[in-house]
Coordinates of C-alpha atoms and ligand atoms in Angstrom, one line a residue:
M493 CA 167.6 -23.6 132.5
V494 CA 165.9 -20.3 132.9
T495 CA 166.9 -17.7 130.3
L496 CA 167.2 -14.1 131.2
S497 CA 163.9 -12.3 130.5
P498 CA 164.2 -9.2 128.4
H499 CA 162.9 -7.2 131.3
H500 CA 165.5 -8.5 133.8
P501 CA 167.6 -5.7 135.4
Q502 CA 170.8 -6.7 133.5
A503 CA 168.9 -6.9 130.2
L504 CA 167.1 -3.6 131.1
L505 CA 170.4 -1.7 130.8
L506 CA 170.9 -3.1 127.3
S507 CA 167.4 -2.8 125.8
L508 CA 164.7 -0.8 127.5
P509 CA 161.1 -2.1 127.4
L510 CA 158.2 0.2 126.8
G511 CA 157.5 2.6 129.6
F512 CA 161.1 2.8 130.9
A513 CA 163.3 5.9 130.4
A514 CA 166.9 5.8 129.3
K515 CA 169.2 6.6 132.2
C516 CA 172.7 8.0 132.2
L517 CA 175.0 5.2 133.4
P518 CA 178.6 5.5 134.7
S519 CA 179.9 4.2 131.3
D520 CA 178.7 7.3 129.5
S521 CA 181.1 10.1 130.2
T522 CA 179.0 12.5 128.0
C523 CA 176.3 12.7 130.6
F524 CA 177.6 11.1 133.9
P525 CA 178.4 13.7 136.6
S526 CA 182.1 14.4 137.3
Q527 CA 183.7 13.3 140.5
D528 CA 183.8 16.9 141.6
E529 CA 180.0 17.0 141.3
F530 CA 179.6 13.9 143.4
N531 CA 182.0 15.4 146.0
A532 CA 179.9 18.5 146.2
L533 CA 176.8 16.5 146.8
S534 CA 178.6 14.5 149.5
K535 CA 179.6 17.8 151.3
S536 CA 176.1 19.1 151.1
L537 CA 174.4 16.1 152.8
P538 CA 173.7 17.1 156.4
T539 CA 173.9 13.6 158.0
A540 CA 175.5 11.3 155.4
D541 CA 178.1 11.1 152.6
V542 CA 178.6 9.4 149.3
I543 CA 180.5 6.2 149.5
Y544 CA 182.0 3.9 146.9
P545 CA 183.3 0.4 146.5
G546 CA 186.8 -0.1 147.8
L547 CA 188.7 -0.7 151.0
S548 CA 188.5 2.7 152.6
R549 CA 184.9 2.4 153.8
Y550 CA 184.6 -1.4 153.3
K551 CA 182.2 -2.1 156.2
A552 CA 179.8 0.8 155.4
W553 CA 179.9 -0.2 151.7
S554 CA 179.2 -3.9 152.3
D555 CA 176.4 -3.1 154.8
A556 CA 174.9 -0.6 152.3
I557 CA 174.7 -3.0 149.4
S558 CA 174.0 -6.2 151.3
L559 CA 171.1 -8.3 150.1
H560 CA 169.3 -11.1 151.9
N561 CA 169.5 -13.2 148.7
Q562 CA 173.1 -14.2 148.1
R563 CA 172.4 -15.3 144.6
L564 CA 172.3 -11.6 143.7
D565 CA 175.7 -10.7 145.1
S566 CA 177.7 -10.5 142.0
D567 CA 175.6 -8.5 139.6
H568 CA 173.9 -6.0 141.9
I569 CA 176.7 -3.6 142.5
P570 CA 175.8 0.1 142.5
H571 CA 178.2 2.9 141.4
C572 CA 177.9 4.6 144.8
A573 CA 175.7 4.8 147.8
V574 CA 174.4 7.1 150.4
R575 CA 173.3 5.7 153.8
A576 CA 170.6 8.3 154.6
Q577 CA 170.0 9.4 158.1
S578 CA 167.6 12.2 157.6
E579 CA 164.8 13.3 155.2
E580 CA 167.1 16.1 154.0
D581 CA 169.7 13.5 152.9
V582 CA 167.0 11.8 150.9
I583 CA 165.8 15.0 149.3
L584 CA 169.2 16.0 148.1
V585 CA 170.0 12.6 146.7
V586 CA 166.7 12.5 144.8
K587 CA 167.3 16.0 143.3
F588 CA 170.9 15.1 142.3
C589 CA 169.8 11.9 140.6
S590 CA 166.8 13.5 138.9
E591 CA 168.8 16.5 137.6
N592 CA 171.5 14.2 136.2
N593 CA 169.1 11.5 135.0
L594 CA 170.8 8.7 137.1
L595 CA 169.3 5.3 137.9
L596 CA 168.3 5.4 141.6
S597 CA 167.9 2.3 143.7
I598 CA 166.0 2.4 147.0
K599 CA 166.8 -0.2 149.6
S600 CA 165.4 -0.5 153.1
T601 CA 166.1 -3.9 154.6
G602 CA 167.3 -5.5 151.4
H603 CA 164.9 -8.5 151.4
C604 CA 163.9 -7.8 147.8
Y605 CA 163.9 -11.2 146.1
S606 CA 164.7 -10.1 142.6
G607 CA 167.4 -7.6 143.7
N608 CA 165.5 -4.6 142.4
C609 CA 166.4 -2.6 145.5
V610 CA 170.1 -2.6 144.5
Q611 CA 170.4 -2.2 140.8
Q612 CA 173.7 -2.6 138.9
D613 CA 175.5 0.7 138.2
S614 CA 172.8 2.7 140.1
F615 CA 173.0 5.4 142.8
L616 CA 171.9 3.5 145.9
L617 CA 169.9 5.2 148.6
D618 CA 170.2 2.9 151.6
M619 CA 167.5 3.7 154.1
S620 CA 168.4 1.0 156.7
L621 CA 169.9 3.5 159.2
M622 CA 166.6 5.4 159.4
N623 CA 165.0 2.8 161.7
D624 CA 163.0 4.6 164.5
L625 CA 159.5 3.5 165.4
S626 CA 157.1 4.7 168.0
L627 CA 153.5 4.4 169.2
N628 CA 151.5 7.5 168.4
A629 CA 149.6 9.5 171.0
D630 CA 146.3 8.0 169.8
G631 CA 147.5 4.6 171.0
E632 CA 146.1 3.1 167.9
S633 CA 148.8 3.6 165.3
I634 CA 152.6 3.2 165.0
T635 CA 154.9 5.3 162.8
L636 CA 157.9 3.5 161.5
Q637 CA 160.9 4.5 159.4
P638 CA 161.9 2.1 156.6
G639 CA 165.0 0.6 158.2
S640 CA 162.9 -0.8 161.2
N641 CA 161.8 -4.3 161.1
F642 CA 159.2 -6.8 162.5
D643 CA 161.3 -7.8 165.5
A644 CA 161.3 -4.2 166.6
L645 CA 157.6 -3.8 165.8
Y646 CA 156.5 -6.9 167.7
A647 CA 158.6 -5.8 170.7
L648 CA 156.8 -2.4 170.7
N649 CA 153.4 -4.2 170.3
E650 CA 154.2 -6.3 173.4
E651 CA 155.2 -3.2 175.4
S652 CA 152.1 -1.3 174.4
G653 CA 149.4 -4.0 174.5
T654 CA 148.8 -3.6 170.7
Q655 CA 149.0 -5.9 167.7
S656 CA 150.2 -5.1 164.2
V657 CA 149.9 -6.9 160.9
G658 CA 153.5 -7.9 160.2
G659 CA 155.4 -10.7 158.5
M660 CA 156.8 -14.0 159.6
C661 CA 160.4 -13.0 159.4
G662 CA 161.6 -10.6 162.0
T663 CA 164.3 -9.0 159.9
V664 CA 161.9 -7.9 157.1
G665 CA 160.9 -4.2 156.9
P666 CA 157.4 -2.7 157.1
V667 CA 157.7 -0.3 154.1
G668 CA 158.2 -2.7 151.2
F669 CA 156.0 -5.2 153.0
S670 CA 153.1 -2.9 153.3
L671 CA 153.4 -1.2 149.9
G672 CA 153.3 -4.5 148.1
G673 CA 150.7 -6.4 150.1
G674 CA 152.0 -7.9 153.4
H675 CA 151.0 -11.3 154.5
G676 CA 151.6 -12.6 158.0
P677 CA 150.0 -14.5 161.0
L678 CA 147.2 -11.9 161.6
I679 CA 145.9 -11.2 158.1
R680 CA 142.8 -13.2 158.5
S681 CA 141.9 -11.2 161.6
Y682 CA 142.7 -7.7 160.3
G683 CA 143.5 -7.8 156.6
L684 CA 146.7 -7.4 154.7
G685 CA 149.6 -5.2 155.8
T686 CA 148.6 -2.7 153.1
D687 CA 145.1 -2.4 154.6
Q688 CA 146.7 -1.0 157.8
I689 CA 148.3 2.0 156.1
L690 CA 147.0 5.3 157.5
S691 CA 149.6 7.6 155.9
V692 CA 152.9 7.6 154.1
D693 CA 155.6 10.3 154.1
L694 CA 157.6 10.2 150.9
V695 CA 160.0 12.2 148.8
T696 CA 158.6 12.7 145.3
A697 CA 160.6 12.8 142.0
A698 CA 160.6 16.6 142.3
G699 CA 162.4 16.2 145.6
K700 CA 159.5 17.3 147.7
L701 CA 158.6 15.7 151.0
I702 CA 154.8 15.1 151.2
S703 CA 152.5 13.2 153.5
V704 CA 149.9 11.1 151.7
S705 CA 146.7 9.8 153.2
K706 CA 143.3 8.8 151.8
S707 CA 142.0 12.3 152.3
S708 CA 145.0 14.3 151.1
D709 CA 145.6 12.4 147.8
P710 CA 143.2 9.5 147.2
D711 CA 144.8 8.4 143.9
L712 CA 148.4 8.2 145.1
F713 CA 147.3 6.6 148.4
W714 CA 145.4 4.0 146.4
A715 CA 148.6 3.3 144.4
L716 CA 150.7 3.0 147.6
Q717 CA 148.3 0.3 148.9
G718 CA 149.5 -2.6 146.8
G719 CA 151.5 -0.9 144.0
G720 CA 154.8 -2.1 145.5
G721 CA 158.0 -0.2 146.4
G722 CA 160.3 1.8 144.2
S723 CA 157.8 3.5 141.9
F724 CA 156.2 6.5 143.4
G725 CA 158.7 8.1 145.7
V726 CA 161.1 7.4 148.5
V727 CA 159.2 6.5 151.7
T728 CA 160.8 8.1 154.8
S729 CA 158.1 6.9 157.2
I730 CA 154.8 5.0 157.3
T731 CA 152.0 5.1 159.8
L732 CA 150.2 1.8 160.3
R733 CA 147.0 1.0 162.2
T734 CA 147.3 -1.2 165.4
H735 CA 144.7 -3.3 167.1
P736 CA 144.2 -4.1 170.8
A737 CA 146.0 -7.3 171.7
P738 CA 144.0 -10.2 173.2
S739 CA 145.1 -11.5 176.6
S740 CA 146.4 -14.7 175.0
L741 CA 147.0 -16.4 171.7
T742 CA 147.1 -20.1 170.9
S743 CA 149.1 -22.1 168.5
Y744 CA 148.6 -25.5 167.1
V745 CA 151.3 -27.6 165.3
C746 CA 150.7 -31.0 163.7
N747 CA 152.9 -33.0 161.3
Y748 CA 152.2 -35.7 158.8
P749 CA 154.7 -37.8 156.8
L750 CA 155.0 -37.6 153.0
S751 CA 156.3 -40.8 151.4
L752 CA 157.2 -42.0 148.0
S753 CA 155.0 -44.9 146.9
I754 CA 154.4 -46.7 143.7
D755 CA 151.1 -44.9 143.1
Y756 CA 151.8 -41.7 145.0
E757 CA 148.2 -40.5 144.7
V758 CA 146.9 -43.1 147.1
G759 CA 148.0 -44.9 150.2
D760 CA 150.3 -43.2 152.6
S761 CA 152.1 -40.8 150.2
G762 CA 150.5 -37.9 152.0
V763 CA 148.6 -36.5 148.9
A764 CA 145.3 -37.6 150.4
T765 CA 146.0 -35.9 153.7
V766 CA 147.2 -32.6 152.1
G767 CA 144.3 -32.6 149.7
S768 CA 141.7 -33.2 152.4
W769 CA 143.3 -30.5 154.6
W770 CA 143.1 -27.9 151.8
S771 CA 139.7 -28.8 150.4
D772 CA 137.7 -30.0 153.4
V773 CA 139.1 -28.4 156.6
M774 CA 141.2 -25.2 156.0
P775 CA 138.4 -23.2 154.2
N776 CA 136.0 -23.6 157.1
L777 CA 138.2 -22.3 159.9
P778 CA 137.2 -19.1 161.6
N779 CA 139.1 -15.9 160.9
E780 CA 141.0 -16.0 164.1
W781 CA 143.1 -18.9 162.7
T782 CA 145.8 -18.4 160.2
F783 CA 147.5 -21.6 159.1
F784 CA 150.7 -22.2 157.2
S785 CA 150.9 -25.5 155.2
V786 CA 154.6 -26.3 155.0
L787 CA 155.7 -29.1 152.8
L788 CA 159.4 -30.0 153.3
P789 CA 161.7 -32.8 152.1
A790 CA 162.7 -33.5 155.7
P791 CA 162.3 -31.9 159.2
I792 CA 164.5 -28.9 159.6
P793 CA 167.6 -30.0 161.6
L794 CA 167.7 -28.5 165.1
E795 CA 164.4 -26.7 164.5
Q796 CA 161.6 -29.3 164.2
N797 CA 161.7 -31.9 166.9
I798 CA 159.6 -34.8 165.6
P799 CA 160.7 -38.1 167.2
E800 CA 158.1 -40.1 165.2
Y801 CA 159.8 -39.0 161.9
D802 CA 161.5 -42.1 160.5
K803 CA 163.8 -41.2 157.7
N804 CA 163.9 -44.8 156.4
T805 CA 160.2 -44.8 155.5
M806 CA 159.4 -41.1 155.2
Q807 CA 160.7 -38.8 152.5
G808 CA 159.0 -35.6 153.4
L809 CA 156.8 -33.7 155.8
L810 CA 153.6 -31.8 155.9
S811 CA 153.8 -29.4 158.8
L812 CA 150.6 -27.5 159.7
E813 CA 151.5 -24.4 161.8
G814 CA 148.5 -22.4 163.0
L815 CA 148.1 -19.3 165.1
F816 CA 144.7 -18.5 166.8
N817 CA 144.3 -14.9 167.7
G818 CA 142.5 -15.7 170.9
D819 CA 142.3 -18.0 173.9
Y820 CA 143.0 -21.7 174.2
S821 CA 139.5 -23.0 174.7
S822 CA 138.0 -21.3 171.6
A823 CA 141.0 -22.5 169.6
V824 CA 140.6 -26.1 170.6
E825 CA 136.9 -26.0 170.1
S826 CA 137.1 -24.6 166.6
L827 CA 139.7 -27.1 165.4
G828 CA 137.6 -29.9 166.8
L829 CA 134.4 -28.7 165.1
Q830 CA 136.1 -28.3 161.8
G831 CA 137.7 -31.8 161.9
L832 CA 141.4 -31.0 162.0
L833 CA 142.0 -32.8 165.2
D834 CA 140.6 -35.9 163.5
L835 CA 142.4 -35.6 160.2
D836 CA 144.3 -38.8 159.5
V837 CA 144.7 -39.4 163.3
D838 CA 146.9 -42.5 162.7
R839 CA 149.5 -40.5 160.7
Q840 CA 149.7 -37.5 163.0
M841 CA 153.1 -36.7 164.5
S842 CA 154.0 -34.5 167.4
C843 CA 150.8 -32.5 167.5
K844 CA 150.4 -29.9 170.2
F845 CA 148.6 -26.7 171.3
E846 CA 150.5 -23.9 173.1
N847 CA 149.5 -20.8 174.9
H848 CA 151.3 -17.5 174.2
T849 CA 151.1 -14.2 176.0
S850 CA 151.8 -12.1 172.8
L851 CA 152.4 -12.3 169.1
K852 CA 156.1 -11.8 169.9
T853 CA 156.4 -14.8 172.2
W854 CA 154.7 -17.0 169.6
H855 CA 156.9 -15.5 166.8
D856 CA 160.1 -16.0 168.7
S857 CA 159.3 -19.6 169.5
R858 CA 158.8 -20.6 165.9
W859 CA 161.5 -21.8 163.5
F860 CA 160.5 -19.1 160.9
G861 CA 160.7 -16.4 163.6
K862 CA 164.5 -17.0 163.9
T863 CA 166.8 -14.7 162.0
P864 CA 167.1 -16.4 158.6
V865 CA 170.5 -17.5 157.5
P866 CA 171.3 -15.8 154.2
T867 CA 171.4 -18.3 151.3
R868 CA 171.1 -18.2 147.6
N869 CA 167.4 -18.2 146.8
Y870 CA 164.7 -18.3 144.1
M871 CA 161.0 -17.9 144.8
S872 CA 157.8 -18.4 142.8
T873 CA 154.4 -17.5 144.1
S874 CA 150.7 -17.7 143.1
F875 CA 147.3 -17.6 144.7
A876 CA 144.8 -20.4 145.2
Q877 CA 141.3 -18.9 144.5
K878 CA 138.2 -19.7 146.5
N879 CA 137.0 -23.3 146.0
F880 CA 140.3 -24.3 144.4
D881 CA 140.8 -28.1 144.0
G882 CA 143.0 -29.0 147.0
K883 CA 143.4 -32.6 145.8
N884 CA 144.8 -31.6 142.4
L885 CA 147.1 -29.0 144.0
A886 CA 148.3 -31.6 146.6
K887 CA 149.4 -33.9 143.8
V888 CA 151.6 -31.2 142.2
A889 CA 152.9 -29.9 145.6
V890 CA 153.7 -33.3 147.2
N891 CA 155.3 -34.6 143.9
A892 CA 157.5 -31.5 143.7
I893 CA 158.7 -31.9 147.3
L894 CA 159.3 -35.7 147.1
N895 CA 161.3 -35.2 143.9
T896 CA 163.8 -32.5 144.8
D897 CA 167.3 -33.4 146.0
N898 CA 167.5 -30.1 147.9
T899 CA 166.5 -30.4 151.5
M900 CA 166.3 -26.6 151.7
S901 CA 163.4 -26.4 149.3
S902 CA 159.8 -25.9 150.4
F903 CA 156.3 -25.4 149.4
F904 CA 154.9 -22.8 151.9
G905 CA 151.1 -22.2 151.8
I906 CA 149.9 -19.2 153.7
Q907 CA 146.2 -19.2 154.4
T908 CA 144.6 -16.0 153.2
G909 CA 140.8 -15.6 153.0
G910 CA 139.1 -14.1 156.2
A911 CA 139.7 -10.4 156.5
V912 CA 142.0 -10.4 153.4
N913 CA 138.8 -10.8 151.4
S914 CA 137.0 -7.9 153.1
A915 CA 138.1 -5.1 150.8
S916 CA 136.9 -5.1 147.2
D917 CA 139.0 -5.7 144.1
T918 CA 139.3 -2.0 143.5
D919 CA 139.5 -0.5 147.0
T920 CA 143.3 -0.8 146.8
A921 CA 145.8 -1.7 144.1
I922 CA 146.0 -5.3 145.4
S923 CA 145.0 -7.7 142.5
S924 CA 141.7 -9.5 142.6
A925 CA 143.7 -12.8 142.5
F926 CA 145.2 -11.9 145.9
R927 CA 142.1 -10.3 147.3
N928 CA 139.8 -13.3 146.6
S929 CA 142.3 -16.0 147.4
D930 CA 142.2 -18.7 150.0
M931 CA 146.0 -19.4 150.0
L932 CA 149.2 -17.7 148.9
M933 CA 151.7 -20.3 147.7
E934 CA 155.4 -19.9 147.9
I935 CA 157.7 -22.3 146.1
D936 CA 161.0 -21.6 147.6
A937 CA 164.5 -23.0 147.0
N938 CA 167.5 -22.1 149.1
W939 CA 171.0 -23.3 148.5
I940 CA 174.6 -22.5 149.1
L941 CA 176.8 -23.1 146.0
K942 CA 176.7 -20.9 142.9
S943 CA 177.2 -24.1 140.8
N944 CA 173.6 -25.1 141.8
D945 CA 172.1 -21.8 140.6
D946 CA 170.8 -23.2 137.3
A947 CA 169.3 -26.4 138.7
Q948 CA 167.6 -24.7 141.7
T949 CA 166.3 -21.8 139.6
A950 CA 164.9 -24.3 137.0
W951 CA 163.2 -26.4 139.7
T952 CA 161.5 -23.4 141.4
H953 CA 160.5 -21.8 138.1
G954 CA 159.2 -25.2 136.8
V955 CA 157.1 -26.0 139.8
G956 CA 155.7 -22.5 139.8
L957 CA 154.6 -23.0 136.2
D958 CA 153.0 -26.4 137.1
V959 CA 151.1 -24.9 140.0
A960 CA 150.0 -21.9 137.9
A961 CA 148.7 -24.2 135.2
L962 CA 146.1 -25.7 137.5
D963 CA 142.5 -24.5 137.5
D964 CA 141.6 -21.7 140.0
I965 CA 145.2 -20.7 140.5
A966 CA 146.0 -17.1 139.6
G967 CA 148.4 -14.1 139.9
A968 CA 151.7 -13.7 141.7
Y969 CA 152.8 -11.7 144.7
V970 CA 154.8 -8.6 143.8
N971 CA 156.9 -8.8 147.0
E972 CA 157.9 -12.5 146.4
P973 CA 158.3 -12.6 142.7
D974 CA 159.8 -15.0 140.2
P975 CA 162.1 -12.5 138.5
N976 CA 161.7 -14.3 135.2
L977 CA 157.9 -14.3 135.2
D978 CA 156.3 -13.5 131.9
D979 CA 153.4 -11.0 132.0
W980 CA 154.4 -9.8 135.5
E981 CA 152.3 -6.6 135.3
D982 CA 149.1 -8.7 134.9
M983 CA 150.2 -11.4 137.4
F984 CA 150.9 -8.8 140.1
W985 CA 148.1 -6.3 139.6
G986 CA 145.6 -7.7 137.1
A987 CA 143.0 -5.2 136.1
N988 CA 144.4 -2.6 138.6
F989 CA 147.6 -2.2 136.5
Q990 CA 146.0 0.3 134.1
R991 CA 145.1 2.7 137.0
L992 CA 148.5 2.3 138.5
Q993 CA 150.1 3.3 135.2
E994 CA 147.9 6.4 135.0
I995 CA 148.9 7.4 138.6
K996 CA 152.5 6.8 137.8
S997 CA 152.4 9.1 134.8
A998 CA 150.7 11.8 136.8
V999 CA 153.1 11.7 139.9
D1000 CA 156.3 10.8 138.1
P1001 CA 156.0 12.2 134.5
T1002 CA 159.7 11.8 133.7
A1003 CA 159.7 8.1 134.9
F1004 CA 162.5 9.0 137.3
F1005 CA 161.7 6.1 139.7
E1006 CA 162.5 3.0 137.9
C1007 CA 163.2 -0.6 138.9
W1008 CA 162.7 -4.1 137.7
Q1009 CA 159.2 -5.5 138.0
C1010 CA 158.0 -2.1 139.4
V1011 CA 155.0 -0.1 138.1
H1012 CA 155.9 1.9 134.9
A1013 CA 153.9 4.2 132.7
Ligands
FAD2267 C1 163.4 -14.0 154.4 C2 162.3 -13.2 153.9 C3 161.0 -13.3 154.6 C4 159.9 -12.6 154.1 N1 158.7 -12.7 154.8 C5 157.7 -12.1 154.3 C6 156.4 -12.2 155.0 O1 156.3 -12.9 156.0 N2 155.3 -11.5 154.4 C7 155.4 -10.8 153.3 O2 154.4 -10.2 152.9 N3 156.6 -10.6 152.7 C8 157.7 -11.3 153.1 N4 158.9 -11.1 152.5 C9 159.0 -10.2 151.3 C10 159.0 -8.8 151.7 O3 157.7 -8.3 151.9 C11 159.7 -7.9 150.7 O4 161.0 -8.4 150.5 C12 159.6 -6.4 151.0 O5 159.8 -5.7 149.8 C13 160.7 -6.0 152.0 O6 160.5 -4.7 152.3 P1 161.7 -3.7 152.6 O7 161.1 -2.4 153.1 O8 162.8 -4.3 153.3 O9 162.3 -3.3 151.1 P2 163.5 -3.8 150.3 O10 163.6 -5.3 150.3 O11 164.7 -3.1 150.7 O12 163.0 -3.3 148.9 C14 161.9 -3.9 148.3 C15 161.3 -3.0 147.2 O13 160.8 -1.8 147.8 C16 161.5 -0.7 147.3 N5 161.8 0.2 148.5 C17 162.5 -0.2 149.6 N6 162.6 0.8 150.5 C18 161.8 1.8 150.0 C19 161.4 3.1 150.4 N7 161.9 3.5 151.6 N8 160.6 3.8 149.6 C20 160.2 3.4 148.5 N9 160.5 2.2 148.0 C21 161.3 1.4 148.7 C22 162.8 -1.2 146.7 O14 163.3 -0.4 145.7 C23 162.3 -2.5 146.2 O15 161.6 -2.3 144.9 C24 160.0 -11.8 152.9 C25 161.3 -11.7 152.3 C26 162.4 -12.4 152.7 C27 163.6 -12.3 152.0

């Protein structure tokens, strides 16, 4: 069983770690504002009001506090919420919370894995209703409000003949994604989501709306490129670089069985296939390709149609899902040259190339492009460094998947490298572990019943530790964190954490913005 880390949000309220300020919570009547004061704030907001738990505004309240991860439902209940619809709403809420020393939560689309976007007993600023996005007059950038999402962005890209670096899940928002890193199907062509940021409009701890770019404030801009959400201000919009779209994109999918065998390292267990893919083929692919190595205990019902899959002899699946940012003939040629088309030919199942007119059509056709069904979830991530030993990693990954009884668990390897490696370790706040990686690994458990929380949490946390213990595996992804990770500052940011702390002290000297696993002074 995973014990509550002393830094977990619930523990945070009881004992504050170094760098966190004591906030005034609703239980403390000596400092907490009166209801009259909350009512006065509500009246002053131009386009919103303050709402509370209860039946009178049930739908608004439940939408405001809803989180993608159902595991967090019971202990992430704020005291009150404002569903902001204008920058002025945001400014007034920040000033009220700052003057009264209240714990503020900032939520955009609510995909935060650890629940730090809706903190217990906080004042919640829900940004999801601010969801406009538009192509700028230069035709080379798009400005988005935090409640928008990748479904909307990819639709705008399709209309405008542009491409943007976004995520795999259409419901996820661009702000938290870009501030923390941002991986997706085009990162090897163009770099991480964070590398696309041109400017950020945000409300500071002093309640001032500022526009931050590399030229206007290089330090704060550096911190916003990888420092994660929640620490430096409330983002009201973000402007991201776009790229001209090619006339077509090509995808390749190929599946291989994973099977239990007496000596699972040899024979047809799948370890040899996975290891060879990771060590011998994947690192040599051109930057136009981004591949996802998905290990699953079984094909996903109604999603993955693999007639060759025989559940009597096969106990798992390696699904290779690749997108080539270019035309069909170059895609086929490059996979042939690098040997993927010949990898374990006898064990290949339902392999096929497809042509797509846009990123949107590819995205909408894939199982991970569908709206995810909210479940209880726990995630652990780490980065495989250049020249990692794919065969050793394959033993741990295949073993974990073959030995879970949860068919909604997965090991999801996102190929990095390519343009992700183009920036230096200190150009942005992204850690060197992420910058120099060849693959981001997500160990992901999803389940329905609360009674399975301990077992599923322990499985994910345990596999995460096994992977992290291997040579040439380092760091963790701030946007997809294990909430019980020790040493998370070092895991998320490595040597860049110190500069992040200095910038945090300078721009938020009273530590007004505070959340679990966020940059602190
Ligand atoms: C189903 C699913 C799929 C995902 N797919 C991907 C993927 O393909 N690639 C990837 O890189 N990541 C992915 N993620 C992780 C995703 O990047 C993070 O959850 C990200 O933080 C979401 O951003 P958001 O704007 O919705 O912020 P939220 O999830 O609402 O909040 C995340 C953090 O940012 C802070 N924050 C939110 N809004 C603001 C704001 N306006 N100003 C300042 N701080 C703010 C919050 O306080 C919190 O700390 C996925 C997550 C889920 C649950």
